[in-house]
Amino acid sequence: MFSLESPLQTDAWAKVQRKLGKPTSTVQGDGWSALCVEEKRAVGSYLYVPYGPICRDAGALDDALRAIHAHARRRRAWWVRVEPRSSEREALWSDLLLWRDVLEADRFHPALHDHQPKHTRLIDLTAGPDAILAAATGSIRTIHRNHAKKGLEVRTSRNPDDVTILAAFLSQAAGHKHIVARSASYLHAVASAMMPVDAATLYSTWKDGAPLCATLVYDSPTQRLFAHAAMPVEHRKLRPNQPLITRALLDAHDAGIRTADLFGLAPPDEPNHPWAGFSTFKRSFGGEDVTHLGTWERDIVPGARRALEAREHLAERRQTQRARGPEATADSSAPVASTVPTTASAENSSVPH
């Protein structure tokens, strides 16, 4: 059974948001809880519940949606954005259609774009180290056993200053690939909030005294989220990201964490999707493909959702136009946490907010 209690619904993530200047609040009731983040926009503010509310069942979801909507009205928000999940996998997947019915009955609508990845890969960490490695491909098991013979060393750190390693790789890749990447200041804000409470760890692989790749993971008590990663293309032949990921999975098991979320896959029916390559890579570590309900929204101010969609559509067109030109560079305005494409030269465009 997979745990769906994401690090994006923890006190540590609330601390990150406050450090970034975003007010947070927690509302809860019988069988549900929700960390809410207040996001400011030119057309007003909205209340966002990243990978939440966490609900026991469909009845708790109905209670949660009503309470969150009322709370957003008190906060004078213009609209509400939610991504409902149950605490356990079976509870949601057995009643997925019922949960959608509850959302629609409470006048929520699918967002124009999913804010956090709707499709992801979850790995069961409860079976033990041997089973975790056995679920991966043979080549991954081989490099896990033999990476030290190739001079590779996987290091861990909870020193916030060390995220500069990851930031440098992301900046390098963003310049080459014209993608959105998180800034060093953002990553340091996240690390300085989460690392002191053991809710984030930086993994990096080194050879001859130099780093080759890096990954930043976030932890809840029951789930490890692979949030950011980057590896320069020139290091790909050494495959330094593979022993890094297996080490992070085994460490999570040793810490009592039940589920790893590799955070973001291409939709299963889109083989030509830009994420298809690293989605195949993520599947090579075992686990199961999982589809969440996605992002849903409800207006508080009439017409706010339509105005948001128009603005996002315009921003998307402008971003596409910029990316086609020689001036395109990395942008730090993407949402709050980012996905881990560890075979690519930088993270993909899905990012936790």
mmCIF file of C-alpha atoms in Angstrom:
data_model
loop_
_atom_site.group_PDB
_atom_site.id
_atom_site.type_symbol
_atom_site.label_atom_id
_atom_site.label_comp_id
_atom_site.label_asym_id
_atom_site.label_seq_id
_atom_site.Cartn_x
_atom_site.Cartn_y
_atom_site.Cartn_z
ATOM 1 C CA MET A 1 0.000 0.000 0.000
ATOM 2 C CA PHE A 2 1.455 3.361 -1.046
ATOM 3 C CA SER A 3 1.411 6.412 1.198
ATOM 4 C CA LEU A 4 0.098 9.512 -0.599
ATOM 5 C CA GLU A 5 0.886 11.931 2.229
ATOM 6 C CA SER A 6 3.185 14.242 0.298
ATOM 7 C CA PRO A 7 5.919 16.427 1.815
ATOM 8 C CA LEU A 8 4.005 19.311 0.202
ATOM 9 C CA GLN A 9 1.398 18.921 2.966
ATOM 10 C CA THR A 10 3.797 19.145 5.912
ATOM 11 C CA ASP A 11 4.786 21.828 8.407
ATOM 12 C CA ALA A 12 8.231 21.891 6.773
ATOM 13 C CA TRP A 13 6.703 22.880 3.425
ATOM 14 C CA ALA A 14 4.631 25.559 5.151
ATOM 15 C CA LYS A 15 7.865 26.950 6.561
ATOM 16 C CA VAL A 16 9.310 27.069 3.034
ATOM 17 C CA GLN A 17 6.314 29.029 1.774
ATOM 18 C CA ARG A 18 6.489 31.525 4.602
ATOM 19 C CA LYS A 19 10.192 31.958 3.942
ATOM 20 C CA LEU A 20 9.251 32.815 0.359
ATOM 21 C CA GLY A 21 6.796 35.433 1.604
ATOM 22 C CA LYS A 22 3.597 33.428 1.097
ATOM 23 C CA PRO A 23 1.088 33.237 3.964
ATOM 24 C CA THR A 24 0.024 29.719 4.937
ATOM 25 C CA SER A 25 -2.765 28.247 7.012
ATOM 26 C CA THR A 26 -3.905 24.777 7.991
ATOM 27 C CA VAL A 27 -7.535 23.740 8.142
ATOM 28 C CA GLN A 28 -8.698 20.310 9.232
ATOM 29 C CA GLY A 29 -11.680 18.302 10.285
ATOM 30 C CA ASP A 30 -12.837 14.748 10.888
ATOM 31 C CA GLY A 31 -10.872 12.565 8.448
ATOM 32 C CA TRP A 32 -9.174 15.366 6.497
ATOM 33 C CA SER A 33 -6.532 18.103 6.658
ATOM 34 C CA ALA A 34 -5.202 20.743 4.272
ATOM 35 C CA LEU A 35 -2.145 22.986 4.183
ATOM 36 C CA CYS A 36 -3.204 26.102 2.236
ATOM 37 C CA VAL A 37 -0.789 28.498 0.553
ATOM 38 C CA GLU A 38 -1.870 32.004 -0.416
ATOM 39 C CA GLU A 39 -0.642 32.891 -3.895
ATOM 40 C CA LYS A 40 -0.729 36.510 -5.079
ATOM 41 C CA ARG A 41 -1.487 37.269 -8.723
ATOM 42 C CA ALA A 42 -2.166 40.444 -10.706
ATOM 43 C CA VAL A 43 -5.821 39.424 -10.991
ATOM 44 C CA GLY A 44 -6.121 38.738 -7.270
ATOM 45 C CA SER A 45 -4.959 36.036 -4.885
ATOM 46 C CA TYR A 46 -5.924 32.397 -4.757
ATOM 47 C CA LEU A 47 -5.686 29.717 -2.097
ATOM 48 C CA TYR A 48 -3.710 26.675 -3.206
ATOM 49 C CA VAL A 49 -3.630 23.259 -1.513
ATOM 50 C CA PRO A 50 -0.636 21.397 -3.025
ATOM 51 C CA TYR A 51 -1.306 17.646 -3.266
ATOM 52 C CA GLY A 52 -4.177 18.086 -0.848
ATOM 53 C CA PRO A 53 -6.504 18.060 0.966
ATOM 54 C CA ILE A 54 -5.574 14.681 2.392
ATOM 55 C CA CYS A 55 -8.874 12.884 2.976
ATOM 56 C CA ARG A 56 -9.943 9.589 4.498
ATOM 57 C CA ASP A 57 -12.805 9.045 2.046
ATOM 58 C CA ALA A 58 -15.252 10.811 -0.288
ATOM 59 C CA GLY A 59 -17.351 12.052 2.603
ATOM 60 C CA ALA A 60 -14.312 13.664 4.201
ATOM 61 C CA LEU A 61 -13.456 15.203 0.811
ATOM 62 C CA ASP A 62 -16.885 16.855 0.648
ATOM 63 C CA ASP A 63 -16.396 18.310 4.131
ATOM 64 C CA ALA A 64 -12.875 19.451 3.232
ATOM 65 C CA LEU A 65 -13.907 21.215 0.019
ATOM 66 C CA ARG A 66 -16.668 23.137 1.762
ATOM 67 C CA ALA A 67 -14.372 24.164 4.612
ATOM 68 C CA ILE A 68 -11.525 25.205 2.291
ATOM 69 C CA HIS A 69 -13.919 27.269 0.183
ATOM 70 C CA ALA A 70 -15.254 29.028 3.288
ATOM 71 C CA HIS A 71 -11.708 29.606 4.533
ATOM 72 C CA ALA A 72 -10.708 31.087 1.159
ATOM 73 C CA ARG A 73 -13.659 33.471 1.290
ATOM 74 C CA ARG A 74 -12.536 34.665 4.721
ATOM 75 C CA ARG A 75 -9.041 35.200 3.273
ATOM 76 C CA ARG A 76 -10.620 37.249 0.446
ATOM 77 C CA ALA A 77 -9.186 34.893 -2.179
ATOM 78 C CA TRP A 78 -10.540 35.084 -5.729
ATOM 79 C CA TRP A 79 -10.460 31.351 -6.349
ATOM 80 C CA VAL A 80 -9.396 28.038 -4.817
ATOM 81 C CA ARG A 81 -7.043 25.427 -6.289
ATOM 82 C CA VAL A 82 -6.914 21.885 -4.841
ATOM 83 C CA GLU A 83 -5.310 18.509 -5.667
ATOM 84 C CA PRO A 84 -7.190 16.018 -3.457
ATOM 85 C CA ARG A 85 -5.551 12.813 -2.284
ATOM 86 C CA SER A 86 -6.298 10.096 0.199
ATOM 87 C CA SER A 87 -3.670 9.093 2.719
ATOM 88 C CA GLU A 88 -3.437 5.620 1.187
ATOM 89 C CA ARG A 89 -3.457 4.484 -2.437
ATOM 90 C CA GLU A 90 -6.367 2.037 -2.368
ATOM 91 C CA ALA A 91 -8.767 4.463 -0.719
ATOM 92 C CA LEU A 92 -8.491 6.870 -3.627
ATOM 93 C CA TRP A 93 -8.139 4.508 -6.570
ATOM 94 C CA SER A 94 -11.118 2.345 -5.656
ATOM 95 C CA ASP A 95 -13.372 5.421 -5.486
ATOM 96 C CA LEU A 96 -11.748 7.677 -8.101
ATOM 97 C CA LEU A 97 -14.978 8.363 -10.012
ATOM 98 C CA LEU A 98 -16.827 9.034 -6.768
ATOM 99 C CA TRP A 99 -14.188 11.586 -5.737
ATOM 100 C CA ARG A 100 -14.572 13.326 -9.114
ATOM 101 C CA ASP A 101 -18.327 13.417 -8.582
ATOM 102 C CA VAL A 102 -17.805 15.063 -5.197
ATOM 103 C CA LEU A 103 -15.559 17.725 -6.742
ATOM 104 C CA GLU A 104 -18.093 18.486 -9.461
ATOM 105 C CA ALA A 105 -20.978 18.552 -6.978
ATOM 106 C CA ASP A 106 -19.026 21.133 -4.965
ATOM 107 C CA ARG A 107 -18.628 23.210 -8.161
ATOM 108 C CA PHE A 108 -14.948 22.519 -8.728
ATOM 109 C CA HIS A 109 -13.648 22.180 -12.292
ATOM 110 C CA PRO A 110 -10.439 20.686 -13.765
ATOM 111 C CA ALA A 111 -7.777 23.379 -14.074
ATOM 112 C CA LEU A 112 -6.462 24.427 -17.463
ATOM 113 C CA HIS A 113 -3.150 22.808 -16.502
ATOM 114 C CA ASP A 114 -2.264 20.455 -13.657
ATOM 115 C CA HIS A 115 -0.139 22.369 -11.186
ATOM 116 C CA GLN A 116 1.716 19.345 -9.795
ATOM 117 C CA PRO A 117 2.277 16.237 -11.920
ATOM 118 C CA LYS A 118 -0.892 14.206 -12.358
ATOM 119 C CA HIS A 119 1.041 11.122 -13.477
ATOM 120 C CA THR A 120 3.903 9.789 -11.396
ATOM 121 C CA ARG A 121 5.830 6.674 -10.372
ATOM 122 C CA LEU A 122 5.571 5.313 -6.835
ATOM 123 C CA ILE A 123 7.936 2.738 -5.317
ATOM 124 C CA ASP A 124 7.089 0.581 -2.305
ATOM 125 C CA LEU A 125 9.940 0.824 0.215
ATOM 126 C CA THR A 126 8.439 -1.453 2.867
ATOM 127 C CA ALA A 127 9.597 -4.773 1.396
ATOM 128 C CA GLY A 128 13.248 -4.244 2.300
ATOM 129 C CA PRO A 129 16.542 -3.436 0.548
ATOM 130 C CA ASP A 130 16.780 -6.669 -1.439
ATOM 131 C CA ALA A 131 13.271 -6.261 -2.845
ATOM 132 C CA ILE A 132 13.853 -2.588 -3.661
ATOM 133 C CA LEU A 133 16.946 -3.435 -5.709
ATOM 134 C CA ALA A 134 15.350 -6.531 -7.257
ATOM 135 C CA ALA A 135 12.574 -4.358 -8.711
ATOM 136 C CA ALA A 136 15.127 -2.314 -10.669
ATOM 137 C CA THR A 137 16.675 -3.396 -13.966
ATOM 138 C CA GLY A 138 19.792 -5.527 -14.020
ATOM 139 C CA SER A 139 21.984 -2.692 -15.269
ATOM 140 C CA ILE A 140 20.926 -0.478 -12.359
ATOM 141 C CA ARG A 141 21.660 -3.243 -9.869
ATOM 142 C CA THR A 142 25.071 -3.764 -11.444
ATOM 143 C CA ILE A 143 26.112 -0.128 -11.262
ATOM 144 C CA HIS A 144 24.739 0.095 -7.721
ATOM 145 C CA ARG A 145 27.081 -2.725 -6.699
ATOM 146 C CA ASN A 146 30.080 -1.589 -8.724
ATOM 147 C CA HIS A 147 29.978 2.211 -8.855
ATOM 148 C CA ALA A 148 32.819 2.536 -6.323
ATOM 149 C CA LYS A 149 35.085 0.525 -8.642
ATOM 150 C CA LYS A 150 34.538 3.240 -11.254
ATOM 151 C CA GLY A 151 35.632 5.889 -8.777
ATOM 152 C CA LEU A 152 32.098 7.128 -8.090
ATOM 153 C CA GLU A 153 31.145 8.244 -4.573
ATOM 154 C CA VAL A 154 27.593 9.109 -3.519
ATOM 155 C CA ARG A 155 27.458 11.804 -0.833
ATOM 156 C CA THR A 156 24.602 13.129 1.283
ATOM 157 C CA SER A 157 24.285 16.557 2.845
ATOM 158 C CA ARG A 158 21.932 18.539 5.036
ATOM 159 C CA ASN A 159 24.018 21.682 4.781
ATOM 160 C CA PRO A 160 21.859 24.257 2.935
ATOM 161 C CA ASP A 161 24.943 25.840 1.372
ATOM 162 C CA ASP A 162 25.592 22.634 -0.576
ATOM 163 C CA VAL A 163 22.557 23.184 -2.802
ATOM 164 C CA THR A 164 24.828 25.445 -4.853
ATOM 165 C CA ILE A 165 26.059 22.200 -6.455
ATOM 166 C CA LEU A 166 22.585 21.458 -7.772
ATOM 167 C CA ALA A 167 21.913 25.089 -8.642
ATOM 168 C CA ALA A 168 25.027 25.254 -10.806
ATOM 169 C CA PHE A 169 24.015 22.141 -12.769
ATOM 170 C CA LEU A 170 20.478 23.483 -13.242
ATOM 171 C CA SER A 171 21.707 26.852 -14.428
ATOM 172 C CA GLN A 172 24.074 25.209 -16.908
ATOM 173 C CA ALA A 173 21.363 22.979 -18.310
ATOM 174 C CA ALA A 174 18.793 25.771 -18.491
ATOM 175 C CA GLY A 175 21.111 27.852 -20.643
ATOM 176 C CA HIS A 176 21.610 24.967 -23.048
ATOM 177 C CA LYS A 177 18.058 23.618 -23.149
ATOM 178 C CA HIS A 178 15.999 26.818 -22.775
ATOM 179 C CA ILE A 179 14.067 25.366 -19.871
ATOM 180 C CA VAL A 180 12.739 26.741 -16.602
ATOM 181 C CA ALA A 181 15.003 25.988 -13.646
ATOM 182 C CA ARG A 182 14.990 27.000 -10.020
ATOM 183 C CA SER A 183 17.381 29.720 -8.871
ATOM 184 C CA ALA A 184 20.116 29.236 -6.297
ATOM 185 C CA SER A 185 18.319 31.613 -3.921
ATOM 186 C CA TYR A 186 15.098 29.590 -4.157
ATOM 187 C CA LEU A 187 16.871 26.276 -3.560
ATOM 188 C CA HIS A 188 18.734 27.734 -0.597
ATOM 189 C CA ALA A 189 15.464 28.999 0.879
ATOM 190 C CA VAL A 190 13.964 25.523 0.583
ATOM 191 C CA ALA A 191 17.055 23.816 1.990
ATOM 192 C CA SER A 192 17.453 26.224 4.892
ATOM 193 C CA ALA A 193 13.833 25.637 5.906
ATOM 194 C CA MET A 194 13.685 21.865 5.451
ATOM 195 C CA MET A 195 17.159 20.467 6.094
ATOM 196 C CA PRO A 196 17.363 21.497 9.771
ATOM 197 C CA VAL A 197 14.211 19.469 10.495
ATOM 198 C CA ASP A 198 15.433 16.454 8.454
ATOM 199 C CA ALA A 199 12.810 17.063 5.753
ATOM 200 C CA ALA A 200 15.231 17.509 2.833
ATOM 201 C CA THR A 201 18.506 15.915 1.770
ATOM 202 C CA LEU A 202 20.907 16.674 -1.046
ATOM 203 C CA TYR A 203 22.388 13.645 -2.810
ATOM 204 C CA SER A 204 25.353 14.084 -5.151
ATOM 205 C CA THR A 205 27.719 11.747 -6.973
ATOM 206 C CA TRP A 206 31.419 12.638 -7.124
ATOM 207 C CA LYS A 207 34.487 11.467 -9.021
ATOM 208 C CA ASP A 208 38.060 12.695 -8.563
ATOM 209 C CA GLY A 209 36.927 15.391 -6.154
ATOM 210 C CA ALA A 210 34.287 16.900 -8.452
ATOM 211 C CA PRO A 211 30.469 16.529 -8.433
ATOM 212 C CA LEU A 212 28.850 14.884 -11.460
ATOM 213 C CA CYS A 213 25.138 15.163 -10.642
ATOM 214 C CA ALA A 214 22.833 16.119 -7.780
ATOM 215 C CA THR A 215 19.310 15.472 -6.511
ATOM 216 C CA LEU A 216 17.315 17.183 -3.762
ATOM 217 C CA VAL A 217 14.663 15.060 -2.045
ATOM 218 C CA TYR A 218 11.852 16.132 0.297
ATOM 219 C CA ASP A 219 10.487 13.903 3.063
ATOM 220 C CA SER A 220 7.219 13.544 4.923
ATOM 221 C CA PRO A 221 7.055 10.933 7.679
ATOM 222 C CA THR A 222 5.857 8.368 5.116
ATOM 223 C CA GLN A 223 6.932 9.577 1.657
ATOM 224 C CA ARG A 224 10.162 10.650 -0.076
ATOM 225 C CA LEU A 225 9.624 13.024 -3.017
ATOM 226 C CA PHE A 226 12.393 13.339 -5.631
ATOM 227 C CA ALA A 227 11.951 17.061 -6.150
ATOM 228 C CA HIS A 228 14.906 18.503 -8.138
ATOM 229 C CA ALA A 229 17.728 16.934 -10.103
ATOM 230 C CA ALA A 230 20.311 17.752 -12.760
ATOM 231 C CA MET A 231 23.180 16.026 -14.528
ATOM 232 C CA PRO A 232 25.374 17.538 -17.251
ATOM 233 C CA VAL A 233 25.201 15.571 -20.490
ATOM 234 C CA GLU A 234 28.962 14.995 -20.548
ATOM 235 C CA HIS A 235 28.690 12.777 -17.435
ATOM 236 C CA ARG A 236 25.955 10.527 -18.801
ATOM 237 C CA LYS A 237 28.223 7.647 -19.838
ATOM 238 C CA LEU A 238 29.346 7.182 -16.232
ATOM 239 C CA ARG A 239 25.679 6.891 -15.156
ATOM 240 C CA PRO A 240 26.339 8.658 -11.835
ATOM 241 C CA ASN A 241 22.626 9.314 -11.246
ATOM 242 C CA GLN A 242 21.744 5.615 -10.955
ATOM 243 C CA PRO A 243 23.661 4.803 -7.736
ATOM 244 C CA LEU A 244 22.523 8.161 -6.378
ATOM 245 C CA ILE A 245 18.856 7.192 -6.756
ATOM 246 C CA THR A 246 19.286 3.664 -5.403
ATOM 247 C CA ARG A 247 21.125 5.096 -2.391
ATOM 248 C CA ALA A 248 18.311 7.581 -1.799
ATOM 249 C CA LEU A 249 15.710 4.796 -2.007
ATOM 250 C CA LEU A 250 17.578 2.561 0.437
ATOM 251 C CA ASP A 251 18.212 5.436 2.844
ATOM 252 C CA ALA A 252 14.493 6.244 2.812
ATOM 253 C CA HIS A 253 13.683 2.633 3.694
ATOM 254 C CA ASP A 254 16.185 2.745 6.565
ATOM 255 C CA ALA A 255 14.504 5.920 7.843
ATOM 256 C CA GLY A 256 11.117 4.156 7.981
ATOM 257 C CA ILE A 257 9.686 5.960 4.948
ATOM 258 C CA ARG A 258 7.161 3.750 3.143
ATOM 259 C CA THR A 259 6.873 5.237 -0.358
ATOM 260 C CA ALA A 260 9.126 6.975 -2.884
ATOM 261 C CA ASP A 261 7.499 9.380 -5.358
ATOM 262 C CA LEU A 262 9.691 9.899 -8.437
ATOM 263 C CA PHE A 263 7.487 12.912 -9.190
ATOM 264 C CA GLY A 264 6.321 13.238 -12.743
ATOM 265 C CA LEU A 265 5.823 10.993 -15.771
ATOM 266 C CA ALA A 266 4.618 11.487 -19.305
ATOM 267 C CA PRO A 267 0.921 10.593 -19.694
ATOM 268 C CA PRO A 268 0.647 6.862 -20.460
ATOM 269 C CA ASP A 269 -1.032 7.440 -23.842
ATOM 270 C CA GLU A 270 1.517 9.972 -25.167
ATOM 271 C CA PRO A 271 4.651 8.101 -26.348
ATOM 272 C CA ASN A 272 6.013 11.253 -28.030
ATOM 273 C CA HIS A 273 5.624 13.450 -24.949
ATOM 274 C CA PRO A 274 8.755 15.517 -24.085
ATOM 275 C CA TRP A 275 9.006 13.594 -20.803
ATOM 276 C CA ALA A 276 8.911 10.158 -22.448
ATOM 277 C CA GLY A 277 12.670 9.597 -22.197
ATOM 278 C CA PHE A 278 13.126 10.193 -18.496
ATOM 279 C CA SER A 279 9.780 8.496 -17.798
ATOM 280 C CA THR A 280 11.273 5.287 -19.174
ATOM 281 C CA PHE A 281 14.311 5.870 -16.968
ATOM 282 C CA LYS A 282 12.178 6.290 -13.854
ATOM 283 C CA ARG A 283 10.297 3.078 -14.593
ATOM 284 C CA SER A 284 13.618 1.218 -14.648
ATOM 285 C CA PHE A 285 13.749 1.537 -10.842
ATOM 286 C CA GLY A 286 10.556 -0.494 -10.390
ATOM 287 C CA GLY A 287 7.326 0.637 -8.800
ATOM 288 C CA GLU A 288 3.957 1.446 -10.358
ATOM 289 C CA ASP A 289 2.589 4.206 -12.545
ATOM 290 C CA VAL A 290 -0.023 6.200 -10.634
ATOM 291 C CA THR A 291 -2.494 8.820 -11.861
ATOM 292 C CA HIS A 292 -3.833 11.366 -9.397
ATOM 293 C CA LEU A 293 -7.037 13.378 -9.690
ATOM 294 C CA GLY A 294 -5.057 16.374 -10.940
ATOM 295 C CA THR A 295 -5.652 20.050 -10.176
ATOM 296 C CA TRP A 296 -9.196 21.369 -9.652
ATOM 297 C CA GLU A 297 -10.382 24.947 -9.168
ATOM 298 C CA ARG A 298 -13.429 26.870 -8.025
ATOM 299 C CA ASP A 299 -14.157 30.586 -8.405
ATOM 300 C CA ILE A 300 -15.015 32.732 -5.430
ATOM 301 C CA VAL A 301 -15.093 35.984 -7.387
ATOM 302 C CA PRO A 302 -17.283 35.341 -10.478
ATOM 303 C CA GLY A 303 -15.231 35.047 -13.636
ATOM 304 C CA ALA A 304 -11.900 34.746 -11.818
ATOM 305 C CA ARG A 305 -11.163 31.284 -13.183
ATOM 306 C CA ARG A 306 -11.857 32.390 -16.767
ATOM 307 C CA ALA A 307 -9.587 35.408 -16.301
ATOM 308 C CA LEU A 308 -6.882 33.126 -14.915
ATOM 309 C CA GLU A 309 -7.132 30.773 -17.881
ATOM 310 C CA ALA A 310 -6.857 33.675 -20.327
ATOM 311 C CA ARG A 311 -3.790 35.034 -18.546
ATOM 312 C CA GLU A 312 -2.127 31.597 -18.355
ATOM 313 C CA HIS A 313 -2.829 30.977 -22.031
ATOM 314 C CA LEU A 314 -1.234 34.300 -22.932
ATOM 315 C CA ALA A 315 1.749 33.654 -20.671
ATOM 316 C CA GLU A 316 2.190 30.205 -22.223
ATOM 317 C CA ARG A 317 2.233 31.686 -25.728
ATOM 318 C CA ARG A 318 4.791 34.303 -24.685
ATOM 319 C CA GLN A 319 6.985 31.682 -23.043
ATOM 320 C CA THR A 320 6.883 29.552 -26.194
ATOM 321 C CA GLN A 321 7.853 32.544 -28.296
ATOM 322 C CA ARG A 322 10.751 33.399 -25.965
ATOM 323 C CA ALA A 323 11.974 29.807 -25.954
ATOM 324 C CA ARG A 324 12.244 29.887 -29.746
ATOM 325 C CA GLY A 325 14.503 32.920 -29.698
ATOM 326 C CA PRO A 326 18.218 33.207 -28.877
ATOM 327 C CA GLU A 327 17.481 35.256 -25.780
ATOM 328 C CA ALA A 328 15.668 32.398 -23.955
ATOM 329 C CA THR A 329 17.177 31.644 -20.547
ATOM 330 C CA ALA A 330 16.266 29.903 -17.297
ATOM 331 C CA ASP A 331 13.452 31.493 -15.343
ATOM 332 C CA SER A 332 12.943 31.273 -11.592
ATOM 333 C CA SER A 333 9.211 31.968 -11.718
ATOM 334 C CA ALA A 334 8.138 28.326 -12.056
ATOM 335 C CA PRO A 335 6.072 26.741 -9.291
ATOM 336 C CA VAL A 336 7.404 25.756 -5.943
ATOM 337 C CA ALA A 337 9.148 22.390 -6.269
ATOM 338 C CA SER A 338 10.442 20.764 -9.378
ATOM 339 C CA THR A 339 10.446 17.363 -10.937
ATOM 340 C CA VAL A 340 13.392 15.048 -11.125
ATOM 341 C CA PRO A 341 14.469 14.086 -14.633
ATOM 342 C CA THR A 342 17.683 12.464 -13.575
ATOM 343 C CA THR A 343 18.672 11.204 -16.994
ATOM 344 C CA ALA A 344 18.174 14.554 -18.616
ATOM 345 C CA SER A 345 20.564 17.440 -18.270
ATOM 346 C CA ALA A 346 18.121 19.264 -15.998
ATOM 347 C CA GLU A 347 14.740 19.015 -14.402
ATOM 348 C CA ASN A 348 11.588 18.836 -16.467
ATOM 349 C CA SER A 349 8.956 21.519 -16.545
ATOM 350 C CA SER A 350 6.648 20.081 -13.892
ATOM 351 C CA VAL A 351 7.365 21.585 -10.534
ATOM 352 C CA PRO A 352 5.736 21.459 -7.042
ATOM 353 C CA HIS A 353 4.215 24.705 -5.885
#
